[in-house]
Amino acid sequence: MRTQPSPGPIDPRATDSLSACPVCNGSRIDFFLWGKSRYGNTWFRYDRCQGCDAIFVNPRIPEANLTEALEVRQHSYVKYLPIREYDSAEADLNLVRPALKLHRGNPSTLRWLDVGCGIGNLLEAAKGRGCACYGLDADTSLISWAKENISGIEFDTANLNNIPFDPPFDVISADNVLEHIDNPRRFLDSIHNLLAEDGLLVIRVPNYNSLARFLISQFGNLSTSFVMDPDAHPVNYSRFPLHRLLNELGFDPVRTMEHLMFSYGARRIFNHLNPKWASPLQKGSAKALPLLGWADRAIPKGGLNVTVFARERRNGS
Ligand SMILES: [Zn+2]
């Protein structure tokens, strides 16, 4: 494999070398680019899979060492608290409502599990629609905040293979989680085991094929941009690698949203505003979101994220 020399020191934590693509297990992989750490002056190599088009860090930080990084980020939720109401309304518009429409079951009979639930914004939206809600997150600071502040939802820090709630679940969601996971195949296998036969999986990840990434590659510096986040995102997905992964693990994608959603991009803007301004603005926007839904979906491609709604494939079909 031909590799260009790195522009600076290689990150010493990157010791986990891959000989195959973590998404499709394919061995035809090529050097893609060097990406700079978001937290220091070190560099990571990215490879691209010729088979599925996934772009991944190689060598990457071993998953065990990522736990340390998680400790450092504890209480990160504090900065998102001012826009909590907005985040919940956004999850309702873009994840919960479309999922319930596809599932067709009566929401008040459905059990919803959110993996990587953070402070429970998505689950509050699902609870608002009548579902029984369960949340998992590895970050203990998030779960203790959620347990203290949100009633009527069960939260836990357990991992997927050892959960304290009884399966199966009618809907399982993972919003901005898969891109953090070293072994996406094992992760989806575990979800497969927990999902009801007619259940629905909802996966949302950052979209490598976004308009923002295109503009940065043309006019900016992709290697140092927010698109490449090698410390936290071992894999960069877009529609094709995500579909391929889901298909191989026994899921049939039934709806894919890659729209240029203003509602999703807006949260980045709110986060950067002074809370004094952000709070009234986000409250107003949260109320207006349901009305603006149609405008939000007007442009079908190029959004900052890609969302796939998928059903479990029945045996033999
Ligand atoms: Zn691949």
PDB file of C-alpha atoms in Angstrom, residues 15-305:
ATOM      1  CA  THR A  15      -1.509   1.194  17.535  1.00  0.00           C
ATOM      2  CA  ASP A  16      -4.417  -0.970  16.331  1.00  0.00           C
ATOM      3  CA  SER A  17      -3.489  -1.851  12.711  1.00  0.00           C
ATOM      4  CA  LEU A  18      -6.171  -3.219  10.381  1.00  0.00           C
ATOM      5  CA  SER A  19      -5.542  -5.453   7.379  1.00  0.00           C
ATOM      6  CA  ALA A  20      -9.211  -5.411   6.320  1.00  0.00           C
ATOM      7  CA  CYS A  21     -12.089  -2.941   6.186  1.00  0.00           C
ATOM      8  CA  PRO A  22     -13.978  -2.812   9.525  1.00  0.00           C
ATOM      9  CA  VAL A  23     -17.281  -2.335   7.643  1.00  0.00           C
ATOM     10  CA  CYS A  24     -17.263  -5.079   4.953  1.00  0.00           C
ATOM     11  CA  ASN A  25     -14.158  -7.109   5.915  1.00  0.00           C
ATOM     12  CA  GLY A  26     -12.787  -6.478   2.395  1.00  0.00           C
ATOM     13  CA  SER A  27      -9.006  -6.504   1.987  1.00  0.00           C
ATOM     14  CA  ARG A  28      -8.732  -4.082  -0.954  1.00  0.00           C
ATOM     15  CA  ILE A  29      -7.843  -0.938   0.991  1.00  0.00           C
ATOM     16  CA  ASP A  30      -5.804   2.105  -0.052  1.00  0.00           C
ATOM     17  CA  PHE A  31      -4.242   5.061   1.668  1.00  0.00           C
ATOM     18  CA  PHE A  32      -6.719   7.950   1.579  1.00  0.00           C
ATOM     19  CA  LEU A  33      -5.394  10.951   3.536  1.00  0.00           C
ATOM     20  CA  TRP A  34      -3.808  12.132   6.767  1.00  0.00           C
ATOM     21  CA  GLY A  35      -6.183  13.623   9.326  1.00  0.00           C
ATOM     22  CA  LYS A  36      -5.167  15.841  12.221  1.00  0.00           C
ATOM     23  CA  SER A  37      -6.199  15.136  15.813  1.00  0.00           C
ATOM     24  CA  ARG A  38      -8.950  17.442  17.072  1.00  0.00           C
ATOM     25  CA  TYR A  39      -7.256  17.641  20.471  1.00  0.00           C
ATOM     26  CA  GLY A  40      -3.519  17.832  19.739  1.00  0.00           C
ATOM     27  CA  ASN A  41      -0.830  18.290  17.128  1.00  0.00           C
ATOM     28  CA  THR A  42      -0.653  14.640  16.025  1.00  0.00           C
ATOM     29  CA  TRP A  43      -1.801  12.899  12.842  1.00  0.00           C
ATOM     30  CA  PHE A  44      -3.741   9.766  11.890  1.00  0.00           C
ATOM     31  CA  ARG A  45      -3.703   7.838   8.626  1.00  0.00           C
ATOM     32  CA  TYR A  46      -7.023   7.211   6.883  1.00  0.00           C
ATOM     33  CA  ASP A  47      -7.594   4.336   4.439  1.00  0.00           C
ATOM     34  CA  ARG A  48     -10.442   3.896   1.994  1.00  0.00           C
ATOM     35  CA  CYS A  49     -12.102   0.547   1.231  1.00  0.00           C
ATOM     36  CA  GLN A  50     -12.427  -0.138  -2.504  1.00  0.00           C
ATOM     37  CA  GLY A  51     -15.265  -2.569  -1.819  1.00  0.00           C
ATOM     38  CA  CYS A  52     -17.694  -0.469   0.244  1.00  0.00           C
ATOM     39  CA  ASP A  53     -16.269   3.069   0.109  1.00  0.00           C
ATOM     40  CA  ALA A  54     -15.907   3.356   3.907  1.00  0.00           C
ATOM     41  CA  ILE A  55     -13.129   5.684   5.055  1.00  0.00           C
ATOM     42  CA  PHE A  56     -11.457   4.589   8.273  1.00  0.00           C
ATOM     43  CA  VAL A  57      -8.605   5.382  10.635  1.00  0.00           C
ATOM     44  CA  ASN A  58      -5.758   2.865  10.288  1.00  0.00           C
ATOM     45  CA  PRO A  59      -4.008   2.257  12.618  1.00  0.00           C
ATOM     46  CA  ARG A  60      -6.593   3.476  15.109  1.00  0.00           C
ATOM     47  CA  ILE A  61      -6.733   4.019  18.872  1.00  0.00           C
ATOM     48  CA  PRO A  62      -7.580   0.656  20.537  1.00  0.00           C
ATOM     49  CA  GLU A  63     -11.124   0.634  21.942  1.00  0.00           C
ATOM     50  CA  ALA A  64      -9.855  -0.027  25.491  1.00  0.00           C
ATOM     51  CA  ASN A  65      -7.929   3.267  25.445  1.00  0.00           C
ATOM     52  CA  LEU A  66     -10.997   5.131  24.200  1.00  0.00           C
ATOM     53  CA  THR A  67     -12.591   4.532  27.609  1.00  0.00           C
ATOM     54  CA  GLU A  68      -9.967   6.909  29.059  1.00  0.00           C
ATOM     55  CA  ALA A  69     -10.968   9.534  26.511  1.00  0.00           C
ATOM     56  CA  LEU A  70     -14.590   9.064  27.601  1.00  0.00           C
ATOM     57  CA  GLU A  71     -13.632   9.839  31.213  1.00  0.00           C
ATOM     58  CA  VAL A  72     -12.030  13.093  30.066  1.00  0.00           C
ATOM     59  CA  ARG A  73     -15.225  14.089  28.248  1.00  0.00           C
ATOM     60  CA  GLN A  74     -17.484  13.443  31.290  1.00  0.00           C
ATOM     61  CA  HIS A  75     -20.056  16.130  31.936  1.00  0.00           C
ATOM     62  CA  SER A  76     -19.824  17.227  28.302  1.00  0.00           C
ATOM     63  CA  TYR A  77     -23.646  17.409  28.394  1.00  0.00           C
ATOM     64  CA  VAL A  78     -23.515  20.699  30.289  1.00  0.00           C
ATOM     65  CA  LYS A  79     -22.872  22.630  27.103  1.00  0.00           C
ATOM     66  CA  TYR A  80     -25.858  20.967  25.399  1.00  0.00           C
ATOM     67  CA  LEU A  81     -28.350  21.612  28.197  1.00  0.00           C
ATOM     68  CA  PRO A  82     -29.404  25.044  26.871  1.00  0.00           C
ATOM     69  CA  ILE A  83     -30.511  23.469  23.568  1.00  0.00           C
ATOM     70  CA  ARG A  84     -32.086  20.333  25.042  1.00  0.00           C
ATOM     71  CA  GLU A  85     -35.637  21.247  24.090  1.00  0.00           C
ATOM     72  CA  TYR A  86     -34.549  21.941  20.526  1.00  0.00           C
ATOM     73  CA  ASP A  87     -32.598  18.649  20.269  1.00  0.00           C
ATOM     74  CA  SER A  88     -35.641  16.721  21.438  1.00  0.00           C
ATOM     75  CA  ALA A  89     -37.918  18.435  18.884  1.00  0.00           C
ATOM     76  CA  GLU A  90     -35.344  17.759  16.152  1.00  0.00           C
ATOM     77  CA  ALA A  91     -35.177  14.056  17.107  1.00  0.00           C
ATOM     78  CA  ASP A  92     -38.985  13.938  17.060  1.00  0.00           C
ATOM     79  CA  LEU A  93     -39.168  15.430  13.557  1.00  0.00           C
ATOM     80  CA  ASN A  94     -36.324  13.495  11.956  1.00  0.00           C
ATOM     81  CA  LEU A  95     -36.178  10.169  13.824  1.00  0.00           C
ATOM     82  CA  VAL A  96     -39.182   9.398  16.048  1.00  0.00           C
ATOM     83  CA  ARG A  97     -42.074  10.404  13.788  1.00  0.00           C
ATOM     84  CA  PRO A  98     -40.666   8.744  10.637  1.00  0.00           C
ATOM     85  CA  ALA A  99     -39.878   5.573  12.637  1.00  0.00           C
ATOM     86  CA  LEU A 100     -43.386   5.309  14.107  1.00  0.00           C
ATOM     87  CA  LYS A 101     -44.908   5.894  10.683  1.00  0.00           C
ATOM     88  CA  LEU A 102     -42.849   3.014   9.256  1.00  0.00           C
ATOM     89  CA  HIS A 103     -43.477   0.673  12.181  1.00  0.00           C
ATOM     90  CA  ARG A 104     -47.275   1.108  12.008  1.00  0.00           C
ATOM     91  CA  GLY A 105     -47.787  -0.379  15.498  1.00  0.00           C
ATOM     92  CA  ASN A 106     -49.757   1.600  18.082  1.00  0.00           C
ATOM     93  CA  PRO A 107     -47.039   3.760  19.745  1.00  0.00           C
ATOM     94  CA  SER A 108     -48.461   3.102  23.217  1.00  0.00           C
ATOM     95  CA  THR A 109     -47.734  -0.635  22.786  1.00  0.00           C
ATOM     96  CA  LEU A 110     -44.148  -0.144  21.541  1.00  0.00           C
ATOM     97  CA  ARG A 111     -40.914  -0.508  23.515  1.00  0.00           C
ATOM     98  CA  TRP A 112     -38.114   1.789  22.316  1.00  0.00           C
ATOM     99  CA  LEU A 113     -34.414   1.240  23.186  1.00  0.00           C
ATOM    100  CA  ASP A 114     -31.950   4.064  22.445  1.00  0.00           C
ATOM    101  CA  VAL A 115     -28.289   2.999  22.437  1.00  0.00           C
ATOM    102  CA  GLY A 116     -25.902   5.849  23.261  1.00  0.00           C
ATOM    103  CA  CYS A 117     -28.856   7.831  24.589  1.00  0.00           C
ATOM    104  CA  GLY A 118     -26.874  10.729  26.086  1.00  0.00           C
ATOM    105  CA  ILE A 119     -29.169  12.823  28.280  1.00  0.00           C
ATOM    106  CA  GLY A 120     -32.274  11.224  26.768  1.00  0.00           C
ATOM    107  CA  ASN A 121     -33.390  13.868  24.250  1.00  0.00           C
ATOM    108  CA  LEU A 122     -34.543  11.345  21.646  1.00  0.00           C
ATOM    109  CA  LEU A 123     -36.278   9.185  24.256  1.00  0.00           C
ATOM    110  CA  GLU A 124     -38.196  12.162  25.611  1.00  0.00           C
ATOM    111  CA  ALA A 125     -39.607  12.608  22.107  1.00  0.00           C
ATOM    112  CA  ALA A 126     -40.509   8.883  21.879  1.00  0.00           C
ATOM    113  CA  LYS A 127     -42.075   9.007  25.346  1.00  0.00           C
ATOM    114  CA  GLY A 128     -44.091  12.019  24.202  1.00  0.00           C
ATOM    115  CA  ARG A 129     -45.507   9.816  21.415  1.00  0.00           C
ATOM    116  CA  GLY A 130     -46.534   7.146  23.943  1.00  0.00           C
ATOM    117  CA  CYS A 131     -43.706   4.570  23.716  1.00  0.00           C
ATOM    118  CA  ALA A 132     -42.176   2.781  26.714  1.00  0.00           C
ATOM    119  CA  CYS A 133     -38.563   3.997  26.700  1.00  0.00           C
ATOM    120  CA  TYR A 134     -35.199   2.555  27.694  1.00  0.00           C
ATOM    121  CA  GLY A 135     -31.789   4.231  27.357  1.00  0.00           C
ATOM    122  CA  LEU A 136     -28.192   2.998  27.451  1.00  0.00           C
ATOM    123  CA  ASP A 137     -25.034   5.079  27.538  1.00  0.00           C
ATOM    124  CA  ALA A 138     -21.488   4.197  28.562  1.00  0.00           C
ATOM    125  CA  ASP A 139     -20.901   7.694  29.982  1.00  0.00           C
ATOM    126  CA  THR A 140     -21.859   7.534  33.671  1.00  0.00           C
ATOM    127  CA  SER A 141     -22.161  11.332  33.956  1.00  0.00           C
ATOM    128  CA  LEU A 142     -24.873  11.376  31.275  1.00  0.00           C
ATOM    129  CA  ILE A 143     -26.845   8.512  32.811  1.00  0.00           C
ATOM    130  CA  SER A 144     -26.761   9.934  36.330  1.00  0.00           C
ATOM    131  CA  TRP A 145     -27.997  13.297  34.985  1.00  0.00           C
ATOM    132  CA  ALA A 146     -30.796  11.561  33.046  1.00  0.00           C
ATOM    133  CA  LYS A 147     -31.862   9.420  36.043  1.00  0.00           C
ATOM    134  CA  GLU A 148     -32.046  12.497  38.236  1.00  0.00           C
ATOM    135  CA  ASN A 149     -33.868  14.787  35.821  1.00  0.00           C
ATOM    136  CA  ILE A 150     -36.104  12.628  33.623  1.00  0.00           C
ATOM    137  CA  SER A 151     -38.994  10.556  34.904  1.00  0.00           C
ATOM    138  CA  GLY A 152     -40.779   7.689  33.201  1.00  0.00           C
ATOM    139  CA  ILE A 153     -37.735   6.426  31.249  1.00  0.00           C
ATOM    140  CA  GLU A 154     -35.338   3.691  32.369  1.00  0.00           C
ATOM    141  CA  PHE A 155     -31.635   4.464  31.988  1.00  0.00           C
ATOM    142  CA  ASP A 156     -28.541   2.307  32.482  1.00  0.00           C
ATOM    143  CA  THR A 157     -24.787   2.255  31.728  1.00  0.00           C
ATOM    144  CA  ALA A 158     -24.709  -1.464  30.793  1.00  0.00           C
ATOM    145  CA  ASN A 159     -23.273  -2.592  27.461  1.00  0.00           C
ATOM    146  CA  LEU A 160     -25.436  -4.151  24.769  1.00  0.00           C
ATOM    147  CA  ASN A 161     -24.654  -7.754  25.663  1.00  0.00           C
ATOM    148  CA  ASN A 162     -25.559  -7.385  29.306  1.00  0.00           C
ATOM    149  CA  ILE A 163     -28.603  -5.150  29.471  1.00  0.00           C
ATOM    150  CA  PRO A 164     -30.856  -4.972  32.538  1.00  0.00           C
ATOM    151  CA  PHE A 165     -34.050  -4.582  30.433  1.00  0.00           C
ATOM    152  CA  ASP A 166     -35.957  -7.528  28.941  1.00  0.00           C
ATOM    153  CA  PRO A 167     -35.764  -7.870  25.149  1.00  0.00           C
ATOM    154  CA  PRO A 168     -37.182  -7.769  22.545  1.00  0.00           C
ATOM    155  CA  PHE A 169     -37.635  -4.109  21.584  1.00  0.00           C
ATOM    156  CA  ASP A 170     -39.907  -2.846  18.794  1.00  0.00           C
ATOM    157  CA  VAL A 171     -37.612   0.040  17.879  1.00  0.00           C
ATOM    158  CA  ILE A 172     -33.866   0.313  18.536  1.00  0.00           C
ATOM    159  CA  SER A 173     -32.122   3.577  17.692  1.00  0.00           C
ATOM    160  CA  ALA A 174     -28.469   4.636  17.671  1.00  0.00           C
ATOM    161  CA  ASP A 175     -28.116   8.330  16.901  1.00  0.00           C
ATOM    162  CA  ASN A 176     -24.548   9.419  16.162  1.00  0.00           C
ATOM    163  CA  VAL A 177     -23.139   6.282  17.773  1.00  0.00           C
ATOM    164  CA  LEU A 178     -21.977   3.878  15.027  1.00  0.00           C
ATOM    165  CA  GLU A 179     -19.153   6.188  13.898  1.00  0.00           C
ATOM    166  CA  HIS A 180     -17.620   5.882  17.405  1.00  0.00           C
ATOM    167  CA  ILE A 181     -17.581   2.081  17.307  1.00  0.00           C
ATOM    168  CA  ASP A 182     -14.499   0.022  16.402  1.00  0.00           C
ATOM    169  CA  ASN A 183     -16.435  -3.094  15.476  1.00  0.00           C
ATOM    170  CA  PRO A 184     -19.708  -2.062  13.811  1.00  0.00           C
ATOM    171  CA  ARG A 185     -20.472  -5.657  12.772  1.00  0.00           C
ATOM    172  CA  ARG A 186     -20.428  -6.933  16.358  1.00  0.00           C
ATOM    173  CA  PHE A 187     -22.510  -3.910  17.443  1.00  0.00           C
ATOM    174  CA  LEU A 188     -25.228  -4.583  14.844  1.00  0.00           C
ATOM    175  CA  ASP A 189     -25.186  -8.305  15.620  1.00  0.00           C
ATOM    176  CA  SER A 190     -26.009  -7.506  19.251  1.00  0.00           C
ATOM    177  CA  ILE A 191     -28.821  -5.189  18.148  1.00  0.00           C
ATOM    178  CA  HIS A 192     -30.180  -7.914  15.865  1.00  0.00           C
ATOM    179  CA  ASN A 193     -30.503 -10.187  18.916  1.00  0.00           C
ATOM    180  CA  LEU A 194     -32.473  -7.577  20.881  1.00  0.00           C
ATOM    181  CA  LEU A 195     -34.884  -6.442  18.156  1.00  0.00           C
ATOM    182  CA  ALA A 196     -38.403  -7.885  17.811  1.00  0.00           C
ATOM    183  CA  GLU A 197     -39.175  -9.844  14.631  1.00  0.00           C
ATOM    184  CA  ASP A 198     -41.147  -6.994  13.099  1.00  0.00           C
ATOM    185  CA  GLY A 199     -38.902  -4.406  14.764  1.00  0.00           C
ATOM    186  CA  LEU A 200     -37.300  -1.331  13.268  1.00  0.00           C
ATOM    187  CA  LEU A 201     -33.692  -0.160  13.511  1.00  0.00           C
ATOM    188  CA  VAL A 202     -32.918   3.568  13.282  1.00  0.00           C
ATOM    189  CA  ILE A 203     -29.285   4.514  12.594  1.00  0.00           C
ATOM    190  CA  ARG A 204     -28.053   8.072  12.105  1.00  0.00           C
ATOM    191  CA  VAL A 205     -24.387   8.844  11.372  1.00  0.00           C
ATOM    192  CA  PRO A 206     -22.410  11.819  10.042  1.00  0.00           C
ATOM    193  CA  ASN A 207     -22.559  11.789   6.230  1.00  0.00           C
ATOM    194  CA  TYR A 208     -19.170  11.820   4.532  1.00  0.00           C
ATOM    195  CA  ASN A 209     -20.901  12.723   1.253  1.00  0.00           C
ATOM    196  CA  SER A 210     -22.236  15.990   2.657  1.00  0.00           C
ATOM    197  CA  LEU A 211     -22.257  19.322   0.880  1.00  0.00           C
ATOM    198  CA  ALA A 212     -20.124  20.705   3.731  1.00  0.00           C
ATOM    199  CA  ARG A 213     -17.442  18.035   3.127  1.00  0.00           C
ATOM    200  CA  PHE A 214     -17.519  18.700  -0.625  1.00  0.00           C
ATOM    201  CA  LEU A 215     -17.032  22.444  -0.131  1.00  0.00           C
ATOM    202  CA  ILE A 216     -14.230  21.911   2.405  1.00  0.00           C
ATOM    203  CA  SER A 217     -12.402  19.497   0.047  1.00  0.00           C
ATOM    204  CA  GLN A 218     -12.667  22.040  -2.776  1.00  0.00           C
ATOM    205  CA  PHE A 219     -11.910  25.267  -0.946  1.00  0.00           C
ATOM    206  CA  GLY A 220     -10.520  24.400   2.501  1.00  0.00           C
ATOM    207  CA  ASN A 221      -8.363  21.830   4.262  1.00  0.00           C
ATOM    208  CA  LEU A 222     -10.199  18.534   4.763  1.00  0.00           C
ATOM    209  CA  SER A 223      -7.373  17.028   6.888  1.00  0.00           C
ATOM    210  CA  THR A 224      -7.829  19.577   9.665  1.00  0.00           C
ATOM    211  CA  SER A 225     -11.601  20.115   9.325  1.00  0.00           C
ATOM    212  CA  PHE A 226     -14.403  18.947  11.646  1.00  0.00           C
ATOM    213  CA  VAL A 227     -15.318  16.292   9.051  1.00  0.00           C
ATOM    214  CA  MET A 228     -12.281  14.213  10.017  1.00  0.00           C
ATOM    215  CA  ASP A 229     -12.440  13.398  13.732  1.00  0.00           C
ATOM    216  CA  PRO A 230      -9.863  10.615  14.050  1.00  0.00           C
ATOM    217  CA  ASP A 231      -9.708  10.617  17.859  1.00  0.00           C
ATOM    218  CA  ALA A 232     -13.418   9.855  18.181  1.00  0.00           C
ATOM    219  CA  HIS A 233     -14.644   8.503  14.816  1.00  0.00           C
ATOM    220  CA  PRO A 234     -12.769   5.362  13.654  1.00  0.00           C
ATOM    221  CA  VAL A 235     -15.069   5.087  10.595  1.00  0.00           C
ATOM    222  CA  ASN A 236     -16.589   7.717   8.262  1.00  0.00           C
ATOM    223  CA  TYR A 237     -19.809   6.500   6.644  1.00  0.00           C
ATOM    224  CA  SER A 238     -22.025   7.583   3.808  1.00  0.00           C
ATOM    225  CA  ARG A 239     -25.137   5.983   2.302  1.00  0.00           C
ATOM    226  CA  PHE A 240     -23.457   3.110   0.422  1.00  0.00           C
ATOM    227  CA  PRO A 241     -21.185   1.647   3.160  1.00  0.00           C
ATOM    228  CA  LEU A 242     -24.026   1.964   5.673  1.00  0.00           C
ATOM    229  CA  HIS A 243     -26.490   0.088   3.414  1.00  0.00           C
ATOM    230  CA  ARG A 244     -23.895  -2.566   2.687  1.00  0.00           C
ATOM    231  CA  LEU A 245     -23.174  -3.068   6.391  1.00  0.00           C
ATOM    232  CA  LEU A 246     -26.866  -3.322   7.291  1.00  0.00           C
ATOM    233  CA  ASN A 247     -27.578  -5.738   4.442  1.00  0.00           C
ATOM    234  CA  GLU A 248     -24.724  -8.020   5.455  1.00  0.00           C
ATOM    235  CA  LEU A 249     -25.870  -8.074   9.085  1.00  0.00           C
ATOM    236  CA  GLY A 250     -29.466  -9.068   8.289  1.00  0.00           C
ATOM    237  CA  PHE A 251     -31.300  -5.746   7.995  1.00  0.00           C
ATOM    238  CA  ASP A 252     -33.285  -4.402   5.027  1.00  0.00           C
ATOM    239  CA  PRO A 253     -33.124  -0.601   4.711  1.00  0.00           C
ATOM    240  CA  VAL A 254     -36.672   0.671   4.090  1.00  0.00           C
ATOM    241  CA  ARG A 255     -36.056   4.411   4.162  1.00  0.00           C
ATOM    242  CA  THR A 256     -32.911   6.544   3.891  1.00  0.00           C
ATOM    243  CA  MET A 257     -32.789  10.259   4.634  1.00  0.00           C
ATOM    244  CA  GLU A 258     -29.794  12.232   3.459  1.00  0.00           C
ATOM    245  CA  HIS A 259     -31.638  15.526   3.145  1.00  0.00           C
ATOM    246  CA  LEU A 260     -29.975  18.867   3.608  1.00  0.00           C
ATOM    247  CA  MET A 261     -31.829  19.281   6.896  1.00  0.00           C
ATOM    248  CA  PHE A 262     -31.645  22.805   8.178  1.00  0.00           C
ATOM    249  CA  SER A 263     -32.986  21.554  11.502  1.00  0.00           C
ATOM    250  CA  TYR A 264     -29.896  19.398  12.062  1.00  0.00           C
ATOM    251  CA  GLY A 265     -27.329  21.993  10.997  1.00  0.00           C
ATOM    252  CA  ALA A 266     -29.032  24.624  13.149  1.00  0.00           C
ATOM    253  CA  ARG A 267     -28.036  22.877  16.381  1.00  0.00           C
ATOM    254  CA  ARG A 268     -24.376  23.556  15.544  1.00  0.00           C
ATOM    255  CA  ILE A 269     -25.218  27.232  15.256  1.00  0.00           C
ATOM    256  CA  PHE A 270     -27.206  27.264  18.515  1.00  0.00           C
ATOM    257  CA  ASN A 271     -24.267  25.605  20.283  1.00  0.00           C
ATOM    258  CA  HIS A 272     -21.976  28.451  19.342  1.00  0.00           C
ATOM    259  CA  LEU A 273     -24.308  31.220  20.447  1.00  0.00           C
ATOM    260  CA  ASN A 274     -24.300  32.891  23.810  1.00  0.00           C
ATOM    261  CA  PRO A 275     -26.825  30.860  25.918  1.00  0.00           C
ATOM    262  CA  LYS A 276     -28.682  34.118  26.602  1.00  0.00           C
ATOM    263  CA  TRP A 277     -29.491  34.321  22.879  1.00  0.00           C
ATOM    264  CA  ALA A 278     -29.559  30.597  22.135  1.00  0.00           C
ATOM    265  CA  SER A 279     -32.213  29.761  24.687  1.00  0.00           C
ATOM    266  CA  PRO A 280     -35.137  31.910  23.423  1.00  0.00           C
ATOM    267  CA  LEU A 281     -34.140  31.244  19.815  1.00  0.00           C
ATOM    268  CA  GLN A 282     -34.068  27.459  20.267  1.00  0.00           C
ATOM    269  CA  LYS A 283     -37.355  27.468  22.198  1.00  0.00           C
ATOM    270  CA  GLY A 284     -39.047  29.315  19.339  1.00  0.00           C
ATOM    271  CA  SER A 285     -37.382  27.069  16.743  1.00  0.00           C
ATOM    272  CA  ALA A 286     -38.391  23.915  18.646  1.00  0.00           C
ATOM    273  CA  LYS A 287     -42.040  25.012  18.384  1.00  0.00           C
ATOM    274  CA  ALA A 288     -41.723  25.962  14.707  1.00  0.00           C
ATOM    275  CA  LEU A 289     -39.930  22.736  13.650  1.00  0.00           C
ATOM    276  CA  PRO A 290     -43.061  20.608  13.082  1.00  0.00           C
ATOM    277  CA  LEU A 291     -44.424  23.312  10.772  1.00  0.00           C
ATOM    278  CA  LEU A 292     -41.149  23.617   8.887  1.00  0.00           C
ATOM    279  CA  GLY A 293     -40.762  19.868   8.335  1.00  0.00           C
ATOM    280  CA  TRP A 294     -41.598  19.994   4.636  1.00  0.00           C
ATOM    281  CA  ALA A 295     -39.070  22.781   3.927  1.00  0.00           C
ATOM    282  CA  ASP A 296     -36.471  20.879   5.918  1.00  0.00           C
ATOM    283  CA  ARG A 297     -36.725  17.883   3.564  1.00  0.00           C
ATOM    284  CA  ALA A 298     -36.857  19.872   0.326  1.00  0.00           C
ATOM    285  CA  ILE A 299     -33.304  19.056  -0.828  1.00  0.00           C
ATOM    286  CA  PRO A 300     -32.824  15.266  -0.929  1.00  0.00           C
ATOM    287  CA  LYS A 301     -29.005  14.983  -0.716  1.00  0.00           C
ATOM    288  CA  GLY A 302     -25.929  16.535   0.838  1.00  0.00           C
ATOM    289  CA  GLY A 303     -27.028  16.734   4.497  1.00  0.00           C
ATOM    290  CA  LEU A 304     -24.598  16.611   7.410  1.00  0.00           C
ATOM    291  CA  ASN A 305     -25.929  13.185   8.332  1.00  0.00           C
TER     292      ASN A 305
END
